Amino acid sequence: MITEKIQSLLEETAALTATTAKEVEDLRIHYLGRKGVMNDLMAEFRELPQETKREVGQKLNQLKQSIQAQLDTLRKNLPAEDGKKDALDLTRTPYPTPLGSRHPLTLVRNEIIEIFSRLGFVLADGPEIEDDWHVFSSMNFPADHPARDMQDTFFIARQPDIVLRTHTSSVQSRVMETTQPPIRVICPGRVYRNEAISARAHCFFHQVEGLYIDKHVSFADLKQVLLTFARELFGEGTQIRLRPSYFPFTEPSAEMDISCHICGGKGCAFCKQTGWVEILGCGMVDPAVLEANGIDSKEYKGYAFGMGVERITNLKYRVKDLRLFSENDVRFLDQFVGEGF
Ligand code: PHE
């Protein structure tokens, strides 16, 4: 009987499923297509006696609407990728991707590390928040010695004193307390001093520290290593000069100048017409520092040096205002695209 067929088709089509657009289309053709199930029913319907046509006609309409609604739902619920399959055009020209750049301070730091690692120095690291012992006491700064004022210190806590390290020399102490000589380390890092921020000073900057301890280490070794370093970094013709100086942790101590990279030693605004610019402090490690850090000063000697990365970067790239280094202005940073490693 036709009404039973309609009933079972209602149930059958309500349970239809599909996972692709093609499956939905195949179902549509099967049920609603020109040679489909509905069409066969219509043929049967036309043969019915007049008195039943009205009732069966309504049921057929209901069935048709129900199938249509079911197909619509199936189409709507298809997994998204299927509908978007053609959206990815692999032949299209790609958008240009902007290249990033290394920060100039990173470029210069890496270059310094690379030069010293070729000379046999290995990397060492230490915390930026440091105790008084590693920053001052172990480095031979007596408790009330005015030398502590040389470096305006940011205190985190008092008694026991915890500070933001004012120099990377604190890492010397950390290395010595855990390692026996020979020691040959290079320690790059950020340091902090309580200074008003201007074009020429900042409350944080970067240093690279070097420390060499072994049985027969002399000031001549220090001088030769620094000369090699200066020529590697600034070029073959670079001259160095060492001026006597004072640091609590080295004796004797010196400051090193290099011939001005900008005017070639003739005198310019950068070197204040002297032809020389200071780039680092250095000296022979004071025996008191070796002893304070558990190294026998009768057996071992050492040298140390420390330099400011900003200063060297200014020399190499002629950056006039220190504040540019920490402002993250892309107009500044973009200028270093493709420089170094
Ligand atoms: N720590 C010194 C400073 O910050 C630099 C230095 C390091 C000097 C090692 C001598 C030896 O000024």
CSV table of C-alpha atoms and ligand atoms in Angstrom, one decimal:
chain,number,residue,atom,x,y,z
A,1,MET,CA,0.0,0.0,0.0
A,2,ILE,CA,1.2,3.5,-0.8
A,3,THR,CA,0.6,5.0,2.7
A,4,GLU,CA,2.8,2.3,4.2
A,5,LYS,CA,5.5,3.1,1.7
A,6,ILE,CA,5.2,6.8,2.6
A,7,GLN,CA,5.5,5.9,6.3
A,8,SER,CA,8.5,3.8,6.0
A,9,LEU,CA,10.2,6.3,3.7
A,10,LEU,CA,9.6,9.0,6.4
A,11,GLU,CA,11.4,6.9,8.9
A,12,GLU,CA,14.2,5.9,6.5
A,13,THR,CA,15.0,9.5,5.4
A,14,ALA,CA,14.9,10.9,8.9
A,15,ALA,CA,17.9,8.7,9.7
A,16,LEU,CA,20.0,9.7,6.7
A,17,THR,CA,23.7,10.7,7.3
A,18,ALA,CA,26.4,12.2,5.1
A,19,THR,CA,30.0,13.4,5.5
A,20,THR,CA,30.7,15.0,2.2
A,21,ALA,CA,28.8,17.4,-0.1
A,22,LYS,CA,28.9,14.7,-2.8
A,23,GLU,CA,27.1,12.2,-0.5
A,24,VAL,CA,24.3,14.8,0.2
A,25,GLU,CA,23.9,15.4,-3.6
A,26,ASP,CA,23.7,11.6,-4.3
A,27,LEU,CA,21.0,11.3,-1.7
A,28,ARG,CA,19.1,14.2,-3.2
A,29,ILE,CA,19.2,12.6,-6.6
A,30,HIS,CA,18.1,9.2,-5.2
A,31,TYR,CA,15.1,10.6,-3.4
A,32,LEU,CA,14.1,13.8,-5.2
A,33,GLY,CA,15.7,13.4,-8.6
A,34,ARG,CA,13.9,13.1,-11.9
A,35,LYS,CA,14.1,9.3,-11.8
A,36,GLY,CA,14.1,9.2,-8.0
A,37,VAL,CA,11.9,7.5,-5.3
A,38,MET,CA,9.5,10.5,-5.0
A,39,ASN,CA,8.9,10.4,-8.7
A,40,ASP,CA,8.0,6.7,-8.6
A,41,LEU,CA,5.6,7.5,-5.8
A,42,MET,CA,4.0,10.2,-7.8
A,43,ALA,CA,3.4,7.8,-10.7
A,44,GLU,CA,1.7,5.4,-8.3
A,45,PHE,CA,-0.3,8.3,-6.8
A,46,ARG,CA,-1.7,9.2,-10.2
A,47,GLU,CA,-3.2,5.7,-10.5
A,48,LEU,CA,-5.1,6.0,-7.2
A,49,PRO,CA,-8.9,6.2,-7.2
A,50,GLN,CA,-10.1,9.7,-6.9
A,51,GLU,CA,-11.5,9.4,-3.3
A,52,THR,CA,-8.1,8.5,-1.7
A,53,LYS,CA,-6.1,11.0,-3.7
A,54,ARG,CA,-6.7,13.9,-1.3
A,55,GLU,CA,-5.4,12.1,1.8
A,56,VAL,CA,-2.5,10.4,0.1
A,57,GLY,CA,-1.6,13.7,-1.6
A,58,GLN,CA,-1.1,15.4,1.7
A,59,LYS,CA,1.1,12.6,3.0
A,60,LEU,CA,3.2,12.8,-0.1
A,61,ASN,CA,3.7,16.5,0.4
A,62,GLN,CA,4.7,16.0,4.0
A,63,LEU,CA,7.3,13.4,2.9
A,64,LYS,CA,8.8,15.6,0.3
A,65,GLN,CA,9.2,18.5,2.7
A,66,SER,CA,10.6,16.2,5.3
A,67,ILE,CA,13.2,14.9,2.9
A,68,GLN,CA,14.1,18.4,1.7
A,69,ALA,CA,14.6,19.6,5.3
A,70,GLN,CA,16.7,16.6,6.2
A,71,LEU,CA,19.0,17.2,3.2
A,72,ASP,CA,19.3,20.9,4.1
A,73,THR,CA,20.4,19.9,7.7
A,74,LEU,CA,22.9,17.4,6.4
A,75,ARG,CA,24.4,20.0,4.1
A,76,LYS,CA,24.6,22.6,6.9
A,77,ASN,CA,26.4,20.1,9.2
A,78,LEU,CA,29.1,19.0,6.8
A,79,PRO,CA,32.7,19.2,8.3
A,80,ALA,CA,34.1,22.6,7.5
A,81,GLU,CA,37.2,21.6,5.5
A,82,ASP,CA,35.0,20.0,2.9
A,83,GLY,CA,33.3,23.3,2.1
A,84,LYS,CA,36.7,25.2,2.1
A,85,LYS,CA,38.7,22.7,0.1
A,86,ASP,CA,39.3,25.1,-2.7
A,87,ALA,CA,40.2,28.1,-0.6
A,88,LEU,CA,44.0,27.4,-0.4
A,89,ASP,CA,45.6,28.6,-3.6
A,90,LEU,CA,49.1,27.3,-3.7
A,91,THR,CA,50.0,29.1,-6.9
A,92,ARG,CA,49.4,32.5,-5.4
A,93,THR,CA,52.5,34.8,-4.9
A,94,PRO,CA,53.2,34.9,-1.2
A,95,TYR,CA,53.1,38.1,0.9
A,96,PRO,CA,56.6,39.4,1.6
A,97,THR,CA,57.6,38.4,5.1
A,98,PRO,CA,59.5,41.2,7.0
A,99,LEU,CA,62.9,40.0,8.3
A,100,GLY,CA,63.7,40.5,11.9
A,101,SER,CA,67.0,41.8,13.1
A,102,ARG,CA,69.3,41.2,16.1
A,103,HIS,CA,69.5,44.0,18.7
A,104,PRO,CA,72.8,45.9,18.1
A,105,LEU,CA,73.9,45.1,21.7
A,106,THR,CA,73.3,41.4,21.0
A,107,LEU,CA,75.3,41.7,17.8
A,108,VAL,CA,78.3,43.3,19.6
A,109,ARG,CA,78.0,41.0,22.6
A,110,ASN,CA,78.1,37.9,20.3
A,111,GLU,CA,81.1,39.3,18.5
A,112,ILE,CA,83.0,39.8,21.7
A,113,ILE,CA,82.1,36.3,22.9
A,114,GLU,CA,83.2,34.8,19.6
A,115,ILE,CA,86.6,36.5,19.7
A,116,PHE,CA,87.3,35.4,23.3
A,117,SER,CA,86.0,31.9,22.7
A,118,ARG,CA,88.6,31.6,19.9
A,119,LEU,CA,91.2,32.5,22.6
A,120,GLY,CA,90.0,29.6,24.8
A,121,PHE,CA,87.5,31.4,27.1
A,122,VAL,CA,84.3,29.7,28.0
A,123,LEU,CA,81.0,31.3,29.0
A,124,ALA,CA,79.9,31.8,32.6
A,125,ASP,CA,76.7,33.2,34.0
A,126,GLY,CA,75.4,34.6,37.3
A,127,PRO,CA,72.3,36.2,38.7
A,128,GLU,CA,71.4,39.9,38.3
A,129,ILE,CA,69.9,40.0,41.8
A,130,GLU,CA,72.9,39.3,43.9
A,131,ASP,CA,74.0,39.3,47.5
A,132,ASP,CA,76.5,41.8,48.9
A,133,TRP,CA,79.2,39.1,49.2
A,134,HIS,CA,79.5,38.4,45.5
A,135,VAL,CA,79.2,42.0,44.3
A,136,PHE,CA,81.4,43.7,46.9
A,137,SER,CA,82.8,41.8,49.9
A,138,SER,CA,84.4,38.9,48.0
A,139,MET,CA,85.7,41.5,45.5
A,140,ASN,CA,87.7,43.2,48.2
A,141,PHE,CA,85.4,46.1,48.8
A,142,PRO,CA,85.8,46.7,52.7
A,143,ALA,CA,82.6,47.3,54.5
A,144,ASP,CA,82.9,51.1,54.8
A,145,HIS,CA,85.3,51.7,52.0
A,146,PRO,CA,84.4,54.7,49.8
A,147,ALA,CA,85.0,52.4,46.8
A,148,ARG,CA,81.5,51.2,47.2
A,149,ASP,CA,80.3,54.6,46.3
A,150,MET,CA,82.1,54.3,42.9
A,151,GLN,CA,79.0,52.4,41.8
A,152,ASP,CA,75.7,53.8,42.9
A,153,THR,CA,73.9,50.7,44.0
A,154,PHE,CA,70.2,49.7,43.8
A,155,PHE,CA,69.3,47.8,47.0
A,156,ILE,CA,66.6,45.2,47.0
A,157,ALA,CA,66.9,44.4,50.7
A,158,ARG,CA,69.0,45.5,53.6
A,159,GLN,CA,70.8,43.3,56.2
A,160,PRO,CA,71.6,41.0,54.7
A,161,ASP,CA,72.1,43.3,51.7
A,162,ILE,CA,70.6,42.1,48.4
A,163,VAL,CA,71.4,44.3,45.4
A,164,LEU,CA,71.0,44.6,41.7
A,165,ARG,CA,74.6,43.7,40.6
A,166,THR,CA,76.6,46.8,39.7
A,167,HIS,CA,79.1,45.0,37.7
A,168,THR,CA,79.6,41.5,36.2
A,169,SER,CA,82.6,41.0,38.5
A,170,SER,CA,80.2,39.2,40.8
A,171,VAL,CA,80.3,36.3,38.3
A,172,GLN,CA,84.1,36.1,38.9
A,173,SER,CA,83.4,35.3,42.5
A,174,ARG,CA,80.7,32.7,41.6
A,175,VAL,CA,83.1,30.9,39.2
A,176,MET,CA,86.0,30.9,41.7
A,177,GLU,CA,84.0,29.5,44.6
A,178,THR,CA,83.0,26.5,42.5
A,179,THR,CA,86.0,25.9,40.2
A,180,GLN,CA,89.7,25.5,40.8
A,181,PRO,CA,92.2,26.9,38.3
A,182,PRO,CA,92.9,26.9,35.4
A,183,ILE,CA,90.0,29.2,35.0
A,184,ARG,CA,89.4,31.0,31.7
A,185,VAL,CA,85.8,32.5,31.5
A,186,ILE,CA,83.9,35.3,29.8
A,187,CYS,CA,80.8,36.6,31.5
A,188,PRO,CA,78.4,38.8,29.6
A,189,GLY,CA,75.4,40.3,31.4
A,190,ARG,CA,73.2,43.2,32.4
A,191,VAL,CA,74.3,45.5,35.3
A,192,TYR,CA,72.5,48.3,37.2
A,193,ARG,CA,73.5,51.6,38.7
A,194,ASN,CA,71.4,54.3,40.2
A,195,GLU,CA,72.0,57.0,37.6
A,196,ALA,CA,69.7,59.6,36.1
A,197,ILE,CA,68.8,58.5,32.5
A,198,SER,CA,70.2,60.7,29.8
A,199,ALA,CA,71.8,60.4,26.3
A,200,ARG,CA,75.0,59.4,28.0
A,201,ALA,CA,74.0,57.4,31.1
A,202,HIS,CA,71.4,54.8,31.9
A,203,CYS,CA,70.3,53.0,35.1
A,204,PHE,CA,71.1,49.6,33.4
A,205,PHE,CA,73.7,48.6,30.8
A,206,HIS,CA,75.7,45.6,29.7
A,207,GLN,CA,79.2,44.4,30.5
A,208,VAL,CA,81.4,41.6,29.4
A,209,GLU,CA,83.8,40.4,32.1
A,210,GLY,CA,86.8,38.2,31.6
A,211,LEU,CA,88.8,36.2,34.1
A,212,TYR,CA,91.9,34.1,33.6
A,213,ILE,CA,93.6,32.3,36.5
A,214,ASP,CA,96.5,29.8,36.3
A,215,LYS,CA,100.0,29.2,37.6
A,216,HIS,CA,102.1,31.7,35.5
A,217,VAL,CA,99.9,34.5,34.4
A,218,SER,CA,101.4,37.9,33.9
A,219,PHE,CA,100.4,41.4,33.0
A,220,ALA,CA,102.1,40.9,29.6
A,221,ASP,CA,99.6,38.1,28.9
A,222,LEU,CA,96.7,40.4,29.7
A,223,LYS,CA,98.1,43.1,27.5
A,224,GLN,CA,98.6,40.7,24.6
A,225,VAL,CA,95.1,39.3,24.9
A,226,LEU,CA,93.5,42.7,25.0
A,227,LEU,CA,95.6,43.9,22.0
A,228,THR,CA,94.5,40.8,20.0
A,229,PHE,CA,90.9,41.5,21.1
A,230,ALA,CA,90.9,45.2,20.1
A,231,ARG,CA,92.4,44.3,16.6
A,232,GLU,CA,89.9,41.5,16.0
A,233,LEU,CA,87.0,43.8,16.9
A,234,PHE,CA,88.1,47.2,15.4
A,235,GLY,CA,90.6,46.2,12.7
A,236,GLU,CA,94.3,45.5,12.3
A,237,GLY,CA,95.5,49.1,12.6
A,238,THR,CA,94.0,49.6,16.1
A,239,GLN,CA,96.3,50.8,18.8
A,240,ILE,CA,95.8,50.3,22.5
A,241,ARG,CA,97.1,52.2,25.5
A,242,LEU,CA,96.9,51.3,29.2
A,243,ARG,CA,96.6,53.9,31.9
A,244,PRO,CA,97.1,53.2,35.6
A,245,SER,CA,93.9,53.1,37.4
A,246,TYR,CA,92.2,51.8,40.6
A,247,PHE,CA,89.8,48.9,41.2
A,248,PRO,CA,89.5,47.3,44.7
A,249,PHE,CA,89.7,43.8,43.1
A,250,THR,CA,92.8,44.2,40.9
A,251,GLU,CA,96.4,45.2,41.6
A,252,PRO,CA,97.9,46.7,39.6
A,253,SER,CA,94.9,48.1,37.7
A,254,ALA,CA,94.5,49.8,34.4
A,255,GLU,CA,92.1,51.4,32.0
A,256,MET,CA,92.5,50.6,28.4
A,257,ASP,CA,91.9,53.1,25.5
A,258,ILE,CA,91.9,52.2,21.9
A,259,SER,CA,92.8,54.6,19.1
A,260,CYS,CA,89.6,56.4,18.1
A,261,HIS,CA,87.8,54.2,15.6
A,262,ILE,CA,85.8,57.1,14.2
A,263,CYS,CA,88.5,59.7,13.3
A,264,GLY,CA,91.4,57.1,13.1
A,265,GLY,CA,93.2,58.8,16.0
A,266,LYS,CA,93.3,62.4,14.5
A,267,GLY,CA,90.8,63.8,17.1
A,268,CYS,CA,87.1,64.3,16.8
A,269,ALA,CA,84.0,65.1,18.9
A,270,PHE,CA,83.6,61.4,19.9
A,271,CYS,CA,87.1,61.1,21.4
A,272,LYS,CA,87.0,64.7,22.7
A,273,GLN,CA,89.9,65.6,20.3
A,274,THR,CA,92.3,63.2,22.1
A,275,GLY,CA,92.4,60.5,19.5
A,276,TRP,CA,91.7,57.8,22.2
A,277,VAL,CA,88.6,56.3,23.7
A,278,GLU,CA,88.4,54.3,26.9
A,279,ILE,CA,86.8,50.9,26.4
A,280,LEU,CA,87.6,48.7,29.5
A,281,GLY,CA,89.0,48.3,33.0
A,282,CYS,CA,91.5,45.6,33.8
A,283,GLY,CA,94.2,44.4,36.1
A,284,MET,CA,95.9,41.5,37.9
A,285,VAL,CA,93.5,39.8,40.3
A,286,ASP,CA,94.3,41.0,43.8
A,287,PRO,CA,95.6,38.1,45.9
A,288,ALA,CA,93.0,39.0,48.6
A,289,VAL,CA,90.3,38.3,46.0
A,290,LEU,CA,91.8,34.9,45.2
A,291,GLU,CA,92.0,34.0,48.9
A,292,ALA,CA,88.4,35.3,49.7
A,293,ASN,CA,87.2,32.9,47.0
A,294,GLY,CA,89.1,29.8,48.1
A,295,ILE,CA,92.0,30.0,45.6
A,296,ASP,CA,95.6,29.7,46.9
A,297,SER,CA,97.3,33.0,46.0
A,298,LYS,CA,100.8,31.6,46.4
A,299,GLU,CA,100.2,29.1,43.7
A,300,TYR,CA,97.9,31.0,41.4
A,301,LYS,CA,97.7,34.3,39.7
A,302,GLY,CA,95.2,35.8,37.4
A,303,TYR,CA,94.0,38.8,35.4
A,304,ALA,CA,90.6,40.2,34.9
A,305,PHE,CA,89.0,42.8,32.6
A,306,GLY,CA,85.5,44.3,32.2
A,307,MET,CA,84.0,46.3,29.4
A,308,GLY,CA,80.8,48.1,28.6
A,309,VAL,CA,78.9,46.7,25.6
A,310,GLU,CA,77.0,50.0,25.0
A,311,ARG,CA,80.2,51.9,24.7
A,312,ILE,CA,81.7,49.5,22.2
A,313,THR,CA,78.4,49.4,20.2
A,314,ASN,CA,78.5,53.3,20.1
A,315,LEU,CA,82.0,53.1,18.7
A,316,LYS,CA,81.1,50.5,16.1
A,317,TYR,CA,77.7,51.9,15.0
A,318,ARG,CA,77.9,55.5,16.2
A,319,VAL,CA,74.8,55.4,18.2
A,320,LYS,CA,74.6,58.9,19.8
A,321,ASP,CA,71.9,58.3,22.4
A,322,LEU,CA,72.0,55.4,24.9
A,323,ARG,CA,68.3,55.6,25.3
A,324,LEU,CA,67.8,54.2,21.8
A,325,PHE,CA,69.0,50.8,23.0
A,326,SER,CA,66.1,50.2,25.3
A,327,GLU,CA,63.2,52.0,23.5
A,328,ASN,CA,62.5,49.2,21.0
A,329,ASP,CA,61.8,51.7,18.2
A,330,VAL,CA,61.7,49.6,15.0
A,331,ARG,CA,63.0,52.6,13.0
A,332,PHE,CA,66.2,52.2,15.0
A,333,LEU,CA,66.2,48.3,15.1
A,334,ASP,CA,65.4,47.9,11.4
A,335,GLN,CA,68.8,49.5,10.6
A,336,PHE,CA,70.5,46.3,11.9
A,337,VAL,CA,68.7,43.9,9.6
A,338,GLY,CA,71.2,41.5,8.0
A,339,GLU,CA,74.0,42.6,10.3
A,340,GLY,CA,76.1,39.9,11.9
A,341,PHE,CA,74.9,36.8,13.8
B,1,PHE,N1,84.1,45.8,37.4
B,1,PHE,C1,84.7,47.0,36.8
B,1,PHE,C2,83.6,48.0,36.6
B,1,PHE,O1,82.5,47.7,36.5
B,1,PHE,C3,85.5,46.6,35.6
B,1,PHE,C4,86.6,45.7,35.8
B,1,PHE,C5,86.5,44.4,35.7
B,1,PHE,C6,87.9,46.2,36.1
B,1,PHE,C7,87.5,43.5,35.9
B,1,PHE,C8,88.9,45.4,36.3
B,1,PHE,C9,88.8,44.0,36.2
B,1,PHE,O2,83.9,49.2,36.4
